[in-house]
Amino acid sequence: MEGSTEGTEPDSHSINLQPLTPQHTGGDASTLMSPTQTHYDGASDVDGTTMRSHSITRPKLDEDGAHSGSGGKGGDGEAADEPRPPVDLAQDEGIDPGVFPIKPYRLASLVDPKSLDLLREFGGITGLLRALGTHRKRGLSAKALGKAVDASNHASFAAPADKDGRPGVGTEPGAGAGASQLHDRLSEGSAGEVPKLVVTGPGGEDGGGSPIEEPVDDDGEDGPTYQADLHERRRVYGENTLPTRKTKSLLQLMWLALKDKVLVLLSIAAVVSLALGFFQDFGTPRPEGEPPVDWVEGVAIMVAILIVVMVGSINDWQKERQFQTLNEKKEERGVKVIRDGVEMIIDIKEVVVGDVALVEPGEIVPCDGIFISGHNVKCDESNTTGESDAIKKLSYEDCVRGEGAEGGGLKHTDCFMISGSKVLEGYGSYVVIAVGTRSFNGRIMMALRGDAESTPLQIKLNNLAELIATLGSAAGLILFTALMIRFFVQLGTHNPNRTPSQWGLAFVQILIISVTLVVVAVPEGLPLAVTLALAFATKRMTKENLLVRTLGSCETMANASVICTDKTGTLTQNVMTVVAGSVGIHCKFVHRLEENMARTNADEEPGVRPSGAQKHAQDFSIDQEQLNSTLSPAIQDLFNKAIAINSTAFEDVDPETEQKVFVGSKTETALLKFAKENGWADYKETRESADIVQMIPFSSERKAMGVVVRLPGGRARIYLKGASEILTKNCTRHIVVERGSADNDVQTRELDELARDNISRTIIFYANQTLRTIAVCYRDFESWPPPGVQTDSEDEVPYGDLARDLTLIAITGIEDPLRPGVRDAVADCHKAGVTVKMCTGDNVLTARSIALQCGIYTAGGIIMEGPIFRQLERQDLLDVVPRLQVLARSSPEDKKLLVETLRSLGEIVGVTGDGTNDGPALKTADVGFSMGIAGTEVAKEASDIILMDDNFASIVKAIMWGRCVNDAVRKFLQFQISANITAVLITFISAVASTEEESVLSAVQLLWINIIMDTFAALALATDPATPQLLDRQPDKKTAPLFSVDMYKQIIGQSAYQTAITLIFHFLGARILGQHHSDDSATQKHNDAIVQTLVFNIFVLAQIFNSVNSRRLDNHLNIFEGITKNYYFMGITLIEVAVQILIVFVGGAAFQVTRIGGREWGIAVALGFVALPIGALVRCIPNGPVERLFIKLRIMPNPEVLPTTSPEADWNSAIKLVRDNLSTFSHVRGGRMRASSYVGKSRNANLAPESRVALPSIMTMVPTLIASSIGAGWAPQSPSGLSNPAQFDPSKSSAALWEGKIQIHPDTKPDDPIMQRWGPIARMT
């Protein structure tokens, strides 16, 4: 019996599991037939009754229309447009095929494009099998296998027997000879149980394939190809190892990290610093008491580089391994093959070309192949080729016969098995022709290889590194020049008097101070800050169900301005659910009523009835959770029985999630889940307690299914469910629902005109929301069979005699509901300035309904269908895409076109995808999101971030964390650049001012400030957690500068303040502290040390307070917001203060400091603290005037300047025609001249401004140009770019293209440019 009850529309995906009745395995539990179970066994014969899910007859050839797959004549459907690598037959040249007559790439080209003609050249399936040395039924021979085959060797690939009670799963011995029989033989004692499902094998007496006219020697092993062993097959045709990207070793990742421009700059600085440090320490005489510590700075920079490289590369390495583990888990699966006549499960990696593999419902085809024979096999190739219709698989002979039939071929039918496609239904066998990288799936995987582009932040930071290197080098050069001038003056005047070696040392000191300046300018902590921020964020994101594969994608997501998302499974749950309904005719229930008030029609819409009175005043709305308190126990029992007994779906444990799920058609599982959610009696107990007399299976003609049960006293009752518009017409009564009724009997009432109006209004209301409406009815009979009915048996009463005078129980509205939180997630995206666009293969009505529910379709938005979208001209595309909100019936190619167009408009695009065919779009996007649960390996390989829970709300978290990373880097930059500018200025000024060429801060003091402080600050500022407030601002454009106006203000304000106080105390410290010049050198040295220590202290404490000030990037004054949640920041700040105190008290000689008193500490802390009020004052300065000043000074780019030319823009078709003709002429004439590089350059060069033709000269040409244009058929275009999308092709009328194919949101204002431009064409909905 067929178990599909789809109501208003068939469901092609509900047939994975046939039949939908419990299969007993000797135990009590009902379990589902395993999708990896062998139901297809030609070699066995099973005792007991054999039950088949279909009447197994020879498949009839479809008579309507031609199908592409029956040959090379358009066999790929949409696949022809797929951007995948073609089979390069030249690759065959270097391959020695040995005994095989067909080379691997020529063999692989059979399926891409699908070519029946090429298969015919090979001698059809018989010739192919002979060429590959394999047999139709027995597969590879024992000789080819090289040993006696024992299927028990492969038992490890089947599920363990103790974990799965399903027939055929496990390692129990089969019933047939040897191990070919995977089912348990029915024992005599189990004859009363439901027998197991067995479909007779390929080529069997009723296996569904056509009888195969085999040549006499087909089963002989008389050719060299039959002797070729597995090793030889792997050598020629390759191994079936799914191509995993070669992962980089830790050393390779470290080497890549070292290539970063900032790190290259740092490495040079480290080497120079180390060399000069060694020279200073060991190549020159040192004053007494000074330890040789100048080399420490070079070493410290190297340590900083090492930390950055290690943190970044180890993080990348861990993520790569995590991803590999995820993929390996998915790849561990068995493939069922026939070898030497024995059916066995082998590891997917062991499959070779020539193997005869078996297919079953739900299986992903592992290799390319040619279908041999089978029963009713249909494949979903949408994941691979984009073909949305199920493709039926027939044998080569049937395809050839169909090709010659009337109509020119078979529709959606072929004999080619494509790797990566999914088997929807049926059982069969095919011969493997391509594995691994030569298979269809493998080539797509290989094409996705490629180096990732630099992210916007990486590009900006690289530019910053170059700028800093340039400016630092310039500052160093200026200082060197200034000091050298003084050096030569001193040398010329012999003042001071020095020996030649002292002059030499003085020159080296000048060199050292100049290089130190360059080293100081480089922000050592910057790479570490970026790496730490990314590492911290990705770790937190993993906890949020986001597996980040490429670290850079995390910060790219920060400024994503558009997200193109799938519908099914991402926005919706991909589980059909009862979301609304009407019990009786007045009680309207809604799932989550508060959130879905639009789902109920209990309240009359305003303006419908001018009298003001409600037409259906008795209607009332309740939440689904209130059903039990509203319905009487009798109605609950009736409703539950009508659902549970009249159903073939059942509950089973999902092997992946290990949770109980309902299995069966989507409509039935939705109703059973509804009953379970309401806490009604268990479906199984209810079903088993019923005495079933007759079952009426679902059929698409009657659009209903039913079951008759015997009641006490000889009575009977039929429960029916099906399409509401059909069943309700057969109803004459309805049940009466009164709030809180405790009746033990079900009250019914006759349907009058008002009630019928209510029913039809409810059905239309639900249909408008694209809900699938199912009516549930019943009818009682006083006796069975009903009197007056002519029937041979009591279980064969005609449906027409039963399905009348029905009583309506309820009408339910079923749909794939939104995931919880999606509506809020879309609202958060809009708040964050991110546009959400839905791309779905579903029809436009369902897409619109979901888009409205989750808030994607808003005023000013456009809905369009894929076939129309891809026909738009470039200019129309650029006009439509910014406003396009829903793209329905879209192919992967449409999605890729949408992404490319958005990127050309300067948007940063995130894309979600789950299928193999989404690979190109995922790769094209700035950030690709793949689905962790539903996604294919190809999609995951092409993506940057994997949504482990397939939930759209996780994308919002990715945006939030991305912004957190960007902010962390900018906070650090704001802090770091202030410190660096101050350090450079005070080093420069003090060195020039000092006769000894000494700077304010010693090398070791600079080490503490430059390295430790930078590293600590990086850690402190990079670890602020993400907060929802990050979504309260618009994303930055790709062209947005790295430094905002607020950051520039803080950098300038803080560095000016720090430079001023440091220099004041450096030059005037003694006077401020009241110290007088002493003749005693020891006293003077001590006084100088106190001033030196105070200056060092002030500088360090100013940095510490500035790090607190840098926690905010905007104009808000509360810099302490969220500080208590960042333990890293609080801890590191305390450590910095503690270490600074320690240095002053203990550092002594090494840091060239001395202990200072309370007064000096007070001054240092007070001046450091002033950084906070200065930060607040700077924030109060308005941004407008400052920004205008910066733009004028060219510090910031002008955001209002837009590109003035577009390469795509053409004046008219006449000029286009002339240009094309001239181009053709230039290619025909003068080949040698044309080959000259100078000619190429001169053609492509822009005209110099002075050589451009003056405007009056051009104007004299206008009449001629216009006349020639009109002669060529040009006419002025109307403002609407879509007034004639077909241009000058009369065969494509604009009406045919556009009628109803574009929709504009009804709330769009009439003066909106989109309405003025598209309004006349679009259909308002």
mmCIF file with all atom_site columns, N, CA and C in Angstrom, residues 1147-1183:
data_model
loop_
_atom_site.group_PDB
_atom_site.id
_atom_site.type_symbol
_atom_site.label_atom_id
_atom_site.label_alt_id
_atom_site.label_comp_id
_atom_site.label_asym_id
_atom_site.label_entity_id
_atom_site.label_seq_id
_atom_site.pdbx_PDB_ins_code
_atom_site.Cartn_x
_atom_site.Cartn_y
_atom_site.Cartn_z
_atom_site.occupancy
_atom_site.B_iso_or_equiv
_atom_site.pdbx_formal_charge
_atom_site.auth_seq_id
_atom_site.auth_comp_id
_atom_site.auth_asym_id
_atom_site.auth_atom_id
_atom_site.pdbx_PDB_model_num
ATOM 1   N N  . GLY A 1 1147 ? 64.429 47.766 39.311 1.00 0.00 ? 1147 GLY A N  1
ATOM 2   C CA . GLY A 1 1147 ? 65.065 47.767 37.988 1.00 0.00 ? 1147 GLY A CA 1
ATOM 3   C C  . GLY A 1 1147 ? 66.443 48.364 37.981 1.00 0.00 ? 1147 GLY A C  1
ATOM 4   N N  . GLY A 1 1148 ? 66.599 49.446 38.698 1.00 0.00 ? 1148 GLY A N  1
ATOM 5   C CA . GLY A 1 1148 ? 67.915 50.068 38.896 1.00 0.00 ? 1148 GLY A CA 1
ATOM 6   C C  . GLY A 1 1148 ? 68.724 50.198 37.629 1.00 0.00 ? 1148 GLY A C  1
ATOM 7   N N  . ALA A 1 1149 ? 69.889 49.550 37.642 1.00 0.00 ? 1149 ALA A N  1
ATOM 8   C CA . ALA A 1 1149 ? 70.878 49.722 36.574 1.00 0.00 ? 1149 ALA A CA 1
ATOM 9   C C  . ALA A 1 1149 ? 70.364 49.271 35.218 1.00 0.00 ? 1149 ALA A C  1
ATOM 10  N N  . ALA A 1 1150 ? 69.658 48.134 35.183 1.00 0.00 ? 1150 ALA A N  1
ATOM 11  C CA . ALA A 1 1150 ? 69.231 47.598 33.888 1.00 0.00 ? 1150 ALA A CA 1
ATOM 12  C C  . ALA A 1 1150 ? 68.334 48.583 33.152 1.00 0.00 ? 1150 ALA A C  1
ATOM 13  N N  . PHE A 1 1151 ? 67.423 49.216 33.879 1.00 0.00 ? 1151 PHE A N  1
ATOM 14  C CA . PHE A 1 1151 ? 66.493 50.146 33.234 1.00 0.00 ? 1151 PHE A CA 1
ATOM 15  C C  . PHE A 1 1151 ? 66.929 51.608 33.365 1.00 0.00 ? 1151 PHE A C  1
ATOM 16  N N  . GLN A 1 1152 ? 68.121 51.813 33.965 1.00 0.00 ? 1152 GLN A N  1
ATOM 17  C CA . GLN A 1 1152 ? 68.654 53.170 34.161 1.00 0.00 ? 1152 GLN A CA 1
ATOM 18  C C  . GLN A 1 1152 ? 67.651 54.050 34.900 1.00 0.00 ? 1152 GLN A C  1
ATOM 19  N N  . VAL A 1 1153 ? 67.081 53.491 35.980 1.00 0.00 ? 1153 VAL A N  1
ATOM 20  C CA . VAL A 1 1153 ? 66.137 54.251 36.801 1.00 0.00 ? 1153 VAL A CA 1
ATOM 21  C C  . VAL A 1 1153 ? 66.599 54.194 38.252 1.00 0.00 ? 1153 VAL A C  1
ATOM 22  N N  . THR A 1 1154 ? 65.998 55.010 39.075 1.00 0.00 ? 1154 THR A N  1
ATOM 23  C CA . THR A 1 1154 ? 66.311 55.005 40.505 1.00 0.00 ? 1154 THR A CA 1
ATOM 24  C C  . THR A 1 1154 ? 65.008 55.126 41.272 1.00 0.00 ? 1154 THR A C  1
ATOM 25  N N  . ARG A 1 1155 ? 65.053 54.793 42.556 1.00 0.00 ? 1155 ARG A N  1
ATOM 26  C CA . ARG A 1 1155 ? 63.833 54.898 43.355 1.00 0.00 ? 1155 ARG A CA 1
ATOM 27  C C  . ARG A 1 1155 ? 63.450 56.363 43.505 1.00 0.00 ? 1155 ARG A C  1
ATOM 28  N N  . ILE A 1 1156 ? 62.129 56.635 43.447 1.00 0.00 ? 1156 ILE A N  1
ATOM 29  C CA . ILE A 1 1156 ? 61.652 58.022 43.576 1.00 0.00 ? 1156 ILE A CA 1
ATOM 30  C C  . ILE A 1 1156 ? 60.660 58.093 44.730 1.00 0.00 ? 1156 ILE A C  1
ATOM 31  N N  . GLY A 1 1157 ? 60.452 59.299 45.208 1.00 0.00 ? 1157 GLY A N  1
ATOM 32  C CA . GLY A 1 1157 ? 59.601 59.489 46.381 1.00 0.00 ? 1157 GLY A CA 1
ATOM 33  C C  . GLY A 1 1157 ? 58.128 59.632 46.025 1.00 0.00 ? 1157 GLY A C  1
ATOM 34  N N  . GLY A 1 1158 ? 57.323 59.865 47.058 1.00 0.00 ? 1158 GLY A N  1
ATOM 35  C CA . GLY A 1 1158 ? 55.881 59.969 46.894 1.00 0.00 ? 1158 GLY A CA 1
ATOM 36  C C  . GLY A 1 1158 ? 55.464 61.133 46.015 1.00 0.00 ? 1158 GLY A C  1
ATOM 37  N N  . ARG A 1 1159 ? 56.221 62.276 46.125 1.00 0.00 ? 1159 ARG A N  1
ATOM 38  C CA . ARG A 1 1159 ? 55.880 63.452 45.312 1.00 0.00 ? 1159 ARG A CA 1
ATOM 39  C C  . ARG A 1 1159 ? 55.977 63.117 43.826 1.00 0.00 ? 1159 ARG A C  1
ATOM 40  N N  . GLU A 1 1160 ? 57.070 62.458 43.453 1.00 0.00 ? 1160 GLU A N  1
ATOM 41  C CA . GLU A 1 1160 ? 57.277 62.113 42.037 1.00 0.00 ? 1160 GLU A CA 1
ATOM 42  C C  . GLU A 1 1160 ? 56.209 61.099 41.564 1.00 0.00 ? 1160 GLU A C  1
ATOM 43  N N  . TRP A 1 1161 ? 55.896 60.134 42.439 1.00 0.00 ? 1161 TRP A N  1
ATOM 44  C CA . TRP A 1 1161 ? 54.843 59.166 42.078 1.00 0.00 ? 1161 TRP A CA 1
ATOM 45  C C  . TRP A 1 1161 ? 53.509 59.883 41.887 1.00 0.00 ? 1161 TRP A C  1
ATOM 46  N N  . GLY A 1 1162 ? 53.223 60.817 42.764 1.00 0.00 ? 1162 GLY A N  1
ATOM 47  C CA . GLY A 1 1162 ? 51.964 61.579 42.672 1.00 0.00 ? 1162 GLY A CA 1
ATOM 48  C C  . GLY A 1 1162 ? 51.873 62.344 41.365 1.00 0.00 ? 1162 GLY A C  1
ATOM 49  N N  . ILE A 1 1163 ? 53.012 62.993 40.993 1.00 0.00 ? 1163 ILE A N  1
ATOM 50  C CA . ILE A 1 1163 ? 53.042 63.754 39.731 1.00 0.00 ? 1163 ILE A CA 1
ATOM 51  C C  . ILE A 1 1163 ? 52.783 62.798 38.550 1.00 0.00 ? 1163 ILE A C  1
ATOM 52  N N  . ALA A 1 1164 ? 53.494 61.650 38.565 1.00 0.00 ? 1164 ALA A N  1
ATOM 53  C CA . ALA A 1 1164 ? 53.385 60.702 37.441 1.00 0.00 ? 1164 ALA A CA 1
ATOM 54  C C  . ALA A 1 1164 ? 51.956 60.177 37.300 1.00 0.00 ? 1164 ALA A C  1
ATOM 55  N N  . VAL A 1 1165 ? 51.348 59.778 38.441 1.00 0.00 ? 1165 VAL A N  1
ATOM 56  C CA . VAL A 1 1165 ? 49.985 59.231 38.388 1.00 0.00 ? 1165 VAL A CA 1
ATOM 57  C C  . VAL A 1 1165 ? 48.997 60.304 37.950 1.00 0.00 ? 1165 VAL A C  1
ATOM 58  N N  . ALA A 1 1166 ? 49.159 61.509 38.492 1.00 0.00 ? 1166 ALA A N  1
ATOM 59  C CA . ALA A 1 1166 ? 48.223 62.600 38.151 1.00 0.00 ? 1166 ALA A CA 1
ATOM 60  C C  . ALA A 1 1166 ? 48.309 62.928 36.667 1.00 0.00 ? 1166 ALA A C  1
ATOM 61  N N  . LEU A 1 1167 ? 49.536 63.073 36.142 1.00 0.00 ? 1167 LEU A N  1
ATOM 62  C CA . LEU A 1 1167 ? 49.696 63.421 34.726 1.00 0.00 ? 1167 LEU A CA 1
ATOM 63  C C  . LEU A 1 1167 ? 49.224 62.272 33.826 1.00 0.00 ? 1167 LEU A C  1
ATOM 64  N N  . GLY A 1 1168 ? 49.444 61.022 34.279 1.00 0.00 ? 1168 GLY A N  1
ATOM 65  C CA . GLY A 1 1168 ? 48.938 59.876 33.505 1.00 0.00 ? 1168 GLY A CA 1
ATOM 66  C C  . GLY A 1 1168 ? 47.421 59.887 33.463 1.00 0.00 ? 1168 GLY A C  1
ATOM 67  N N  . PHE A 1 1169 ? 46.799 60.163 34.613 1.00 0.00 ? 1169 PHE A N  1
ATOM 68  C CA . PHE A 1 1169 ? 45.332 60.148 34.704 1.00 0.00 ? 1169 PHE A CA 1
ATOM 69  C C  . PHE A 1 1169 ? 44.693 61.205 33.811 1.00 0.00 ? 1169 PHE A C  1
ATOM 70  N N  . VAL A 1 1170 ? 45.422 62.324 33.603 1.00 0.00 ? 1170 VAL A N  1
ATOM 71  C CA . VAL A 1 1170 ? 44.874 63.421 32.772 1.00 0.00 ? 1170 VAL A CA 1
ATOM 72  C C  . VAL A 1 1170 ? 44.527 62.921 31.356 1.00 0.00 ? 1170 VAL A C  1
ATOM 73  N N  . ALA A 1 1171 ? 45.122 61.783 30.944 1.00 0.00 ? 1171 ALA A N  1
ATOM 74  C CA . ALA A 1 1171 ? 44.802 61.220 29.616 1.00 0.00 ? 1171 ALA A CA 1
ATOM 75  C C  . ALA A 1 1171 ? 43.298 60.964 29.493 1.00 0.00 ? 1171 ALA A C  1
ATOM 76  N N  . LEU A 1 1172 ? 42.629 60.618 30.616 1.00 0.00 ? 1172 LEU A N  1
ATOM 77  C CA . LEU A 1 1172 ? 41.188 60.316 30.554 1.00 0.00 ? 1172 LEU A CA 1
ATOM 78  C C  . LEU A 1 1172 ? 40.353 61.581 30.301 1.00 0.00 ? 1172 LEU A C  1
ATOM 79  N N  . PRO A 1 1173 ? 40.506 62.661 31.116 1.00 0.00 ? 1173 PRO A N  1
ATOM 80  C CA . PRO A 1 1173 ? 39.727 63.880 30.797 1.00 0.00 ? 1173 PRO A CA 1
ATOM 81  C C  . PRO A 1 1173 ? 40.065 64.462 29.427 1.00 0.00 ? 1173 PRO A C  1
ATOM 82  N N  . ILE A 1 1174 ? 41.332 64.304 29.009 1.00 0.00 ? 1174 ILE A N  1
ATOM 83  C CA . ILE A 1 1174 ? 41.688 64.809 27.666 1.00 0.00 ? 1174 ILE A CA 1
ATOM 84  C C  . ILE A 1 1174 ? 40.922 64.016 26.610 1.00 0.00 ? 1174 ILE A C  1
ATOM 85  N N  . GLY A 1 1175 ? 40.829 62.695 26.812 1.00 0.00 ? 1175 GLY A N  1
ATOM 86  C CA . GLY A 1 1175 ? 40.041 61.861 25.890 1.00 0.00 ? 1175 GLY A CA 1
ATOM 87  C C  . GLY A 1 1175 ? 38.598 62.316 25.841 1.00 0.00 ? 1175 GLY A C  1
ATOM 88  N N  . ALA A 1 1176 ? 38.023 62.654 27.007 1.00 0.00 ? 1176 ALA A N  1
ATOM 89  C CA . ALA A 1 1176 ? 36.629 63.111 27.056 1.00 0.00 ? 1176 ALA A CA 1
ATOM 90  C C  . ALA A 1 1176 ? 36.476 64.456 26.339 1.00 0.00 ? 1176 ALA A C  1
ATOM 91  N N  . LEU A 1 1177 ? 37.458 65.358 26.536 1.00 0.00 ? 1177 LEU A N  1
ATOM 92  C CA . LEU A 1 1177 ? 37.403 66.671 25.865 1.00 0.00 ? 1177 LEU A CA 1
ATOM 93  C C  . LEU A 1 1177 ? 37.470 66.503 24.348 1.00 0.00 ? 1177 LEU A C  1
ATOM 94  N N  . VAL A 1 1178 ? 38.372 65.617 23.905 1.00 0.00 ? 1178 VAL A N  1
ATOM 95  C CA . VAL A 1 1178 ? 38.528 65.379 22.458 1.00 0.00 ? 1178 VAL A CA 1
ATOM 96  C C  . VAL A 1 1178 ? 37.228 64.843 21.877 1.00 0.00 ? 1178 VAL A C  1
ATOM 97  N N  . ARG A 1 1179 ? 36.533 63.977 22.629 1.00 0.00 ? 1179 ARG A N  1
ATOM 98  C CA . ARG A 1 1179 ? 35.264 63.401 22.144 1.00 0.00 ? 1179 ARG A CA 1
ATOM 99  C C  . ARG A 1 1179 ? 34.190 64.466 21.983 1.00 0.00 ? 1179 ARG A C  1
ATOM 100 N N  . CYS A 1 1180 ? 34.317 65.563 22.743 1.00 0.00 ? 1180 CYS A N  1
ATOM 101 C CA . CYS A 1 1180 ? 33.305 66.627 22.667 1.00 0.00 ? 1180 CYS A CA 1
ATOM 102 C C  . CYS A 1 1180 ? 33.491 67.509 21.433 1.00 0.00 ? 1180 CYS A C  1
ATOM 103 N N  . ILE A 1 1181 ? 34.648 67.401 20.778 1.00 0.00 ? 1181 ILE A N  1
ATOM 104 C CA . ILE A 1 1181 ? 34.879 68.209 19.565 1.00 0.00 ? 1181 ILE A CA 1
ATOM 105 C C  . ILE A 1 1181 ? 34.008 67.626 18.454 1.00 0.00 ? 1181 ILE A C  1
ATOM 106 N N  . PRO A 1 1182 ? 33.166 68.435 17.779 1.00 0.00 ? 1182 PRO A N  1
ATOM 107 C CA . PRO A 1 1182 ? 32.293 67.894 16.709 1.00 0.00 ? 1182 PRO A CA 1
ATOM 108 C C  . PRO A 1 1182 ? 33.112 67.338 15.556 1.00 0.00 ? 1182 PRO A C  1
ATOM 109 N N  . ASN A 1 1183 ? 32.603 66.256 14.965 1.00 0.00 ? 1183 ASN A N  1
ATOM 110 C CA . ASN A 1 1183 ? 33.351 65.558 13.913 1.00 0.00 ? 1183 ASN A CA 1
ATOM 111 C C  . ASN A 1 1183 ? 33.335 66.295 12.581 1.00 0.00 ? 1183 ASN A C  1
#
